[in-house]
Amino acid sequence: MTLRACSAAAIALALLASACRDRTPAAPPKPAAAAAPAYHDSCAARIDALAKELGCPAPRVPAREDPESSVPVLVVGGQLRDEWVGLATPAAPDAALLELQDGLVASLASVGKLRTLALADLAALEEPAWAWLELRIWRGELEPAALDALIGALAERAGPWRSAALLAIAERCLEPVVRARAAHALAQDARDEWIVPRLALRLKYEVDHETAIELARALAARDNYGGIAALDVIAAAPARPELGARALEALAECARRAGRADAAGLHAAWTNGALRVERALEPRLELELLRRIAMLAAWQLRYVDDARHVLASMDGRAAAPLAAALADPNRYVRVHAAQCLERMKGRASGALDALLLALDDPTVASAAAAALGSIDDARARAELERRAQSASSPELRAAARRALRP
Amino acid sequence: MSASQRTIALAVAGAATLLLVGSFFIPERDAAPAGEDAPTSAANAHGSRACAACHADVQAEWAGSPHALAFTDPEVRRLSNDFANQDCLDCHAPLPVFETGIGQRVLPRETDRELGVDCIACHGLPAAAGGGVAAKRDGAAPCAPRMRAELSAPEHCGACHDQHGTVGQWRASRFGAEGKTCIDCHMPVDPATGKRSHAMPGGGALALVQSAIALEARRDADHWTVVVANVGAGHNFPTDERSRAGDVFWRPLATEAGAPVAAWRHVHRMRAPYRHETGLTDTTLPAGERREFAIPFEPGVDAIEVALFYKRTPYWLDPAAPDPDAEARLVHRVEVRKP
């Protein structure tokens, strides 16, 4: 009898346990396994391939033990690892070349024939010389006056190094007026889309309102409207009254470019993903994005924060590599990729299937739920409602409930 | 009801009770979860609120600590824009350190965020290991904690605090060489109970700050000399980037009653710059180091006072005319006079 009682108790226990645990109703049919972007079997492998294709060093994630990992990336004049910013370190500099550069840059600041000659010499510079010039700008080795003169020369030049040099000036020059001029030059055309991530990062830290306005315009020129929030802030509380008016003008210009009636319409369209960019990612832009996805695994949150900011500021094309990153072998990459998608809101709709699948990965499910909540989609809402009610993980239930809040 | 039916009913009731009570303390899964919805941690499943039932004294200590206020402190809410800046969540409402791993950084959690850095953040184990950890094993306790040496290791604290290089600073100091670790200063043993404090004093504890940093002033042949020294902190002073600063000021001493008090004049700032602050250098004072500053004599000034202030938000309301008495906390003040 005791044995039978124990057996009955065991069965009852099993049933009770089952009743307690298995509260998840039958799941609706899962979306077909999203076809992972073929290139993202290994983010690192793709980065290597792109770096090789573009002839630049493969960037690395700063190690925690790296003594330079605590160096603030944007401190001018700091000792930087060049690969952190994706710059190719050219072959050892030729002293004569550096001297020529110094002479050229000095001559650019002059007027008349000397400047004309300098412009001609600058146009004749070959690629290695431009690479060094960009690197020296980045390292803060050129004075603001020289950089200012260089901007004028670059404005008259079309070439592969134009945007790189202007961007380096906008990122690194200590003089706000010069940064603003460089950003203004970048806002004049839509060339070199690969600079968008770096423009977005510079805008995050830019404290000079004039430069910030030009950075937002440079982004918009490349169909990225991640800078309009900064324009709102400046319009509401400008450093100088005329900058408030310029911020409003820039907002109106951005709205016209995006085919929207006003700034409010632009905000809505950018947030809900209505402003689609149909062209494919150019390889250098793809490398910039993958480099930042890889950076999500960094120990220092400062790099992670920057990467999250940049990736979340991108247009909807970034959803594909981020969706693939949801299956990355590194947990931090998976979680932070989901956070980026959350911040992209409607622009992340291309990652919907991957996010729904990620709900079944306990290490990323909560972040995936938050991301699904930020995408206005009926399938996402239905799945969140189900998980909010019946997920066995309290973390996931809480995340789903939070994601469903208006 | 027959005896056998009563036996079965009692067995079921007993088993059910055991299950319900036991499930409170036992991890829901034994292995890394696979499949839908699995909780990432047993501790997460139950949160920290249950701990107070047995550890009310510890809970009370913790409740007033910076860890307890990590998510709710008004200053934190302001700086993080009410956590609209989600980047702050990782350390201000973290998953258990043991879940992401010692030596790794933490990730944010979804539940009980208002508890900040709560019990399970430090004591919770991942589901694969089950339960929690404590300074000693206690199989008789309902939570049956295991002993894990890493609980008191600097690398444990480093999951968050080394984001600002604190553990690295400690390792480079004599404290690291002597094996004096974070908990020796920040979780001192209460002589009355023999237990380590969970109040975890830090920059908000004036006495601790006063013991960390020393201020001296003397009169030399043709100038005043001010000396500031990191004598007690096992890391830089201050150790946090962005939001902490130590400032040394001086002013002529009002030696006569009713004489007007002069404005403070800035001598030196100890602070690590934040990322966007281009052109600034890290002036935090490493453990064991000292700095001297010369203040020229001024006509009519026969005595000065020097003060060290500690700020937990680095920017002055008016940078051109800082008011440390109103905006910072006085740590040390010394007077020096001409003979």
PDB file of N, CA, C and O in Angstrom, chain A residues 17-56:
ATOM      1  N   ALA A  17       3.317  19.134 -11.058  1.00  0.00           N
ATOM      2  CA  ALA A  17       4.477  19.867 -11.579  1.00  0.00           C
ATOM      3  C   ALA A  17       4.228  20.308 -13.005  1.00  0.00           C
ATOM      4  O   ALA A  17       4.554  21.427 -13.400  1.00  0.00           O
ATOM      5  N   SER A  18       3.625  19.396 -13.750  1.00  0.00           N
ATOM      6  CA  SER A  18       3.340  19.727 -15.147  1.00  0.00           C
ATOM      7  C   SER A  18       2.393  20.918 -15.217  1.00  0.00           C
ATOM      8  O   SER A  18       2.584  21.840 -16.012  1.00  0.00           O
ATOM      9  N   ALA A  19       1.365  20.865 -14.321  1.00  0.00           N
ATOM     10  CA  ALA A  19       0.392  21.964 -14.326  1.00  0.00           C
ATOM     11  C   ALA A  19       1.058  23.276 -13.950  1.00  0.00           C
ATOM     12  O   ALA A  19       0.733  24.336 -14.467  1.00  0.00           O
ATOM     13  N   CYS A  20       2.002  23.162 -12.983  1.00  0.00           N
ATOM     14  CA  CYS A  20       2.668  24.386 -12.529  1.00  0.00           C
ATOM     15  C   CYS A  20       3.600  24.936 -13.607  1.00  0.00           C
ATOM     16  O   CYS A  20       3.746  26.138 -13.779  1.00  0.00           O
ATOM     17  N   ARG A  21       4.294  24.049 -14.289  1.00  0.00           N
ATOM     18  CA  ARG A  21       5.352  24.499 -15.183  1.00  0.00           C
ATOM     19  C   ARG A  21       4.850  24.825 -16.579  1.00  0.00           C
ATOM     20  O   ARG A  21       5.244  25.812 -17.162  1.00  0.00           O
ATOM     21  N   ASP A  22       4.021  23.930 -17.097  1.00  0.00           N
ATOM     22  CA  ASP A  22       3.708  24.043 -18.502  1.00  0.00           C
ATOM     23  C   ASP A  22       2.511  24.943 -18.713  1.00  0.00           C
ATOM     24  O   ASP A  22       1.419  24.500 -18.992  1.00  0.00           O
ATOM     25  N   ARG A  23       2.705  26.203 -18.498  1.00  0.00           N
ATOM     26  CA  ARG A  23       1.609  27.133 -18.640  1.00  0.00           C
ATOM     27  C   ARG A  23       1.591  27.777 -20.019  1.00  0.00           C
ATOM     28  O   ARG A  23       0.757  28.586 -20.319  1.00  0.00           O
ATOM     29  N   THR A  24       2.568  27.425 -20.817  1.00  0.00           N
ATOM     30  CA  THR A  24       2.640  28.042 -22.126  1.00  0.00           C
ATOM     31  C   THR A  24       1.669  27.358 -23.074  1.00  0.00           C
ATOM     32  O   THR A  24       1.795  26.170 -23.315  1.00  0.00           O
ATOM     33  N   PRO A  25       0.686  28.049 -23.564  1.00  0.00           N
ATOM     34  CA  PRO A  25      -0.217  27.422 -24.516  1.00  0.00           C
ATOM     35  C   PRO A  25       0.519  27.072 -25.798  1.00  0.00           C
ATOM     36  O   PRO A  25       1.624  27.529 -26.034  1.00  0.00           O
ATOM     37  N   ALA A  26      -0.174  26.243 -26.566  1.00  0.00           N
ATOM     38  CA  ALA A  26       0.460  25.819 -27.805  1.00  0.00           C
ATOM     39  C   ALA A  26       0.888  27.042 -28.606  1.00  0.00           C
ATOM     40  O   ALA A  26       0.120  27.986 -28.802  1.00  0.00           O
ATOM     41  N   ALA A  27       2.121  27.016 -29.000  1.00  0.00           N
ATOM     42  CA  ALA A  27       2.643  28.158 -29.738  1.00  0.00           C
ATOM     43  C   ALA A  27       2.072  28.157 -31.142  1.00  0.00           C
ATOM     44  O   ALA A  27       1.843  27.105 -31.729  1.00  0.00           O
ATOM     45  N   PRO A  28       1.794  29.314 -31.663  1.00  0.00           N
ATOM     46  CA  PRO A  28       1.365  29.379 -33.059  1.00  0.00           C
ATOM     47  C   PRO A  28       2.511  28.921 -33.950  1.00  0.00           C
ATOM     48  O   PRO A  28       3.653  28.882 -33.514  1.00  0.00           O
ATOM     49  N   PRO A  29       2.177  28.576 -35.173  1.00  0.00           N
ATOM     50  CA  PRO A  29       3.257  28.144 -36.061  1.00  0.00           C
ATOM     51  C   PRO A  29       4.364  29.180 -36.088  1.00  0.00           C
ATOM     52  O   PRO A  29       4.094  30.378 -36.196  1.00  0.00           O
ATOM     53  N   LYS A  30       5.566  28.681 -35.963  1.00  0.00           N
ATOM     54  CA  LYS A  30       6.682  29.629 -35.949  1.00  0.00           C
ATOM     55  C   LYS A  30       6.995  30.068 -37.368  1.00  0.00           C
ATOM     56  O   LYS A  30       6.743  29.338 -38.313  1.00  0.00           O
ATOM     57  N   PRO A  31       7.526  31.243 -37.486  1.00  0.00           N
ATOM     58  CA  PRO A  31       7.890  31.683 -38.824  1.00  0.00           C
ATOM     59  C   PRO A  31       8.946  30.750 -39.388  1.00  0.00           C
ATOM     60  O   PRO A  31       9.744  30.183 -38.640  1.00  0.00           O
ATOM     61  N   ALA A  32       8.881  30.597 -40.666  1.00  0.00           N
ATOM     62  CA  ALA A  32       9.905  29.768 -41.293  1.00  0.00           C
ATOM     63  C   ALA A  32      11.263  30.321 -40.908  1.00  0.00           C
ATOM     64  O   ALA A  32      11.431  31.533 -40.780  1.00  0.00           O
ATOM     65  N   ALA A  33      12.191  29.407 -40.673  1.00  0.00           N
ATOM     66  CA  ALA A  33      13.516  29.852 -40.254  1.00  0.00           C
ATOM     67  C   ALA A  33      14.000  30.935 -41.207  1.00  0.00           C
ATOM     68  O   ALA A  33      14.077  30.724 -42.415  1.00  0.00           O
ATOM     69  N   ALA A  34      14.253  32.086 -40.610  1.00  0.00           N
ATOM     70  CA  ALA A  34      14.659  33.194 -41.451  1.00  0.00           C
ATOM     71  C   ALA A  34      15.972  32.850 -42.137  1.00  0.00           C
ATOM     72  O   ALA A  34      16.883  32.336 -41.504  1.00  0.00           O
ATOM     73  N   ALA A  35      15.992  33.128 -43.398  1.00  0.00           N
ATOM     74  CA  ALA A  35      17.233  32.848 -44.112  1.00  0.00           C
ATOM     75  C   ALA A  35      18.282  33.830 -43.636  1.00  0.00           C
ATOM     76  O   ALA A  35      18.175  35.028 -43.889  1.00  0.00           O
ATOM     77  N   ALA A  36      19.236  33.336 -42.884  1.00  0.00           N
ATOM     78  CA  ALA A  36      20.278  34.215 -42.377  1.00  0.00           C
ATOM     79  C   ALA A  36      21.058  34.764 -43.565  1.00  0.00           C
ATOM     80  O   ALA A  36      21.319  34.032 -44.511  1.00  0.00           O
ATOM     81  N   PRO A  37      21.350  36.042 -43.512  1.00  0.00           N
ATOM     82  CA  PRO A  37      22.136  36.586 -44.619  1.00  0.00           C
ATOM     83  C   PRO A  37      23.385  35.734 -44.816  1.00  0.00           C
ATOM     84  O   PRO A  37      24.103  35.436 -43.872  1.00  0.00           O
ATOM     85  N   ALA A  38      23.571  35.343 -46.054  1.00  0.00           N
ATOM     86  CA  ALA A  38      24.620  34.377 -46.324  1.00  0.00           C
ATOM     87  C   ALA A  38      25.978  34.842 -45.845  1.00  0.00           C
ATOM     88  O   ALA A  38      26.801  34.051 -45.420  1.00  0.00           O
ATOM     89  N   TYR A  39      26.176  36.135 -45.871  1.00  0.00           N
ATOM     90  CA  TYR A  39      27.513  36.609 -45.537  1.00  0.00           C
ATOM     91  C   TYR A  39      27.798  36.569 -44.048  1.00  0.00           C
ATOM     92  O   TYR A  39      28.911  36.774 -43.620  1.00  0.00           O
ATOM     93  N   HIS A  40      26.772  36.329 -43.238  1.00  0.00           N
ATOM     94  CA  HIS A  40      26.980  36.508 -41.812  1.00  0.00           C
ATOM     95  C   HIS A  40      27.192  35.209 -41.060  1.00  0.00           C
ATOM     96  O   HIS A  40      26.965  35.127 -39.864  1.00  0.00           O
ATOM     97  N   ASP A  41      27.603  34.173 -41.767  1.00  0.00           N
ATOM     98  CA  ASP A  41      27.967  32.962 -41.048  1.00  0.00           C
ATOM     99  C   ASP A  41      29.006  33.313 -40.004  1.00  0.00           C
ATOM    100  O   ASP A  41      29.021  32.807 -38.900  1.00  0.00           O
ATOM    101  N   SER A  42      29.861  34.150 -40.344  1.00  0.00           N
ATOM    102  CA  SER A  42      30.830  34.643 -39.362  1.00  0.00           C
ATOM    103  C   SER A  42      31.083  36.110 -39.645  1.00  0.00           C
ATOM    104  O   SER A  42      31.613  36.469 -40.691  1.00  0.00           O
ATOM    105  N   CYS A  43      30.695  36.905 -38.687  1.00  0.00           N
ATOM    106  CA  CYS A  43      30.889  38.347 -38.830  1.00  0.00           C
ATOM    107  C   CYS A  43      32.376  38.638 -39.041  1.00  0.00           C
ATOM    108  O   CYS A  43      32.768  39.420 -39.901  1.00  0.00           O
ATOM    109  N   ALA A  44      33.188  37.947 -38.254  1.00  0.00           N
ATOM    110  CA  ALA A  44      34.629  38.190 -38.330  1.00  0.00           C
ATOM    111  C   ALA A  44      35.167  37.829 -39.707  1.00  0.00           C
ATOM    112  O   ALA A  44      36.005  38.560 -40.262  1.00  0.00           O
ATOM    113  N   ALA A  45      34.687  36.725 -40.245  1.00  0.00           N
ATOM    114  CA  ALA A  45      35.186  36.302 -41.560  1.00  0.00           C
ATOM    115  C   ALA A  45      34.801  37.329 -42.621  1.00  0.00           C
ATOM    116  O   ALA A  45      35.596  37.647 -43.511  1.00  0.00           O
ATOM    117  N   ARG A  46      33.578  37.858 -42.510  1.00  0.00           N
ATOM    118  CA  ARG A  46      33.139  38.851 -43.480  1.00  0.00           C
ATOM    119  C   ARG A  46      33.951  40.139 -43.340  1.00  0.00           C
ATOM    120  O   ARG A  46      34.302  40.790 -44.329  1.00  0.00           O
ATOM    121  N   ILE A  47      34.222  40.498 -42.096  1.00  0.00           N
ATOM    122  CA  ILE A  47      35.039  41.701 -41.874  1.00  0.00           C
ATOM    123  C   ILE A  47      36.407  41.518 -42.527  1.00  0.00           C
ATOM    124  O   ILE A  47      36.918  42.406 -43.220  1.00  0.00           O
ATOM    125  N   ASP A  48      37.005  40.355 -42.311  1.00  0.00           N
ATOM    126  CA  ASP A  48      38.315  40.094 -42.904  1.00  0.00           C
ATOM    127  C   ASP A  48      38.246  40.183 -44.427  1.00  0.00           C
ATOM    128  O   ASP A  48      39.120  40.769 -45.067  1.00  0.00           O
ATOM    129  N   ALA A  49      37.185  39.588 -44.977  1.00  0.00           N
ATOM    130  CA  ALA A  49      37.062  39.575 -46.437  1.00  0.00           C
ATOM    131  C   ALA A  49      36.895  40.994 -46.971  1.00  0.00           C
ATOM    132  O   ALA A  49      37.530  41.375 -47.964  1.00  0.00           O
ATOM    133  N   LEU A  50      36.054  41.780 -46.295  1.00  0.00           N
ATOM    134  CA  LEU A  50      35.834  43.149 -46.755  1.00  0.00           C
ATOM    135  C   LEU A  50      37.101  43.987 -46.607  1.00  0.00           C
ATOM    136  O   LEU A  50      37.430  44.796 -47.483  1.00  0.00           O
ATOM    137  N   ALA A  51      37.781  43.786 -45.488  1.00  0.00           N
ATOM    138  CA  ALA A  51      39.012  44.548 -45.262  1.00  0.00           C
ATOM    139  C   ALA A  51      40.028  44.229 -46.346  1.00  0.00           C
ATOM    140  O   ALA A  51      40.716  45.120 -46.854  1.00  0.00           O
ATOM    141  N   LYS A  52      40.095  42.941 -46.704  1.00  0.00           N
ATOM    142  CA  LYS A  52      41.032  42.544 -47.752  1.00  0.00           C
ATOM    143  C   LYS A  52      40.622  43.177 -49.089  1.00  0.00           C
ATOM    144  O   LYS A  52      41.460  43.708 -49.809  1.00  0.00           O
ATOM    145  N   GLU A  53      39.322  43.135 -49.355  1.00  0.00           N
ATOM    146  CA  GLU A  53      38.819  43.698 -50.606  1.00  0.00           C
ATOM    147  C   GLU A  53      39.110  45.192 -50.700  1.00  0.00           C
ATOM    148  O   GLU A  53      39.455  45.710 -51.755  1.00  0.00           O
ATOM    149  N   LEU A  54      38.989  45.872 -49.548  1.00  0.00           N
ATOM    150  CA  LEU A  54      39.167  47.323 -49.545  1.00  0.00           C
ATOM    151  C   LEU A  54      40.605  47.736 -49.277  1.00  0.00           C
ATOM    152  O   LEU A  54      40.931  48.927 -49.284  1.00  0.00           O
ATOM    153  N   GLY A  55      41.440  46.769 -48.949  1.00  0.00           N
ATOM    154  CA  GLY A  55      42.842  47.079 -48.722  1.00  0.00           C
ATOM    155  C   GLY A  55      43.101  47.828 -47.425  1.00  0.00           C
ATOM    156  O   GLY A  55      44.012  48.642 -47.338  1.00  0.00           O
ATOM    157  N   CYS A  56      42.294  47.570 -46.427  1.00  0.00           N
ATOM    158  CA  CYS A  56      42.541  48.215 -45.132  1.00  0.00           C
ATOM    159  C   CYS A  56      42.685  47.131 -44.058  1.00  0.00           C
ATOM    160  O   CYS A  56      42.271  45.993 -44.257  1.00  0.00           O
TER     161      CYS A  56
END
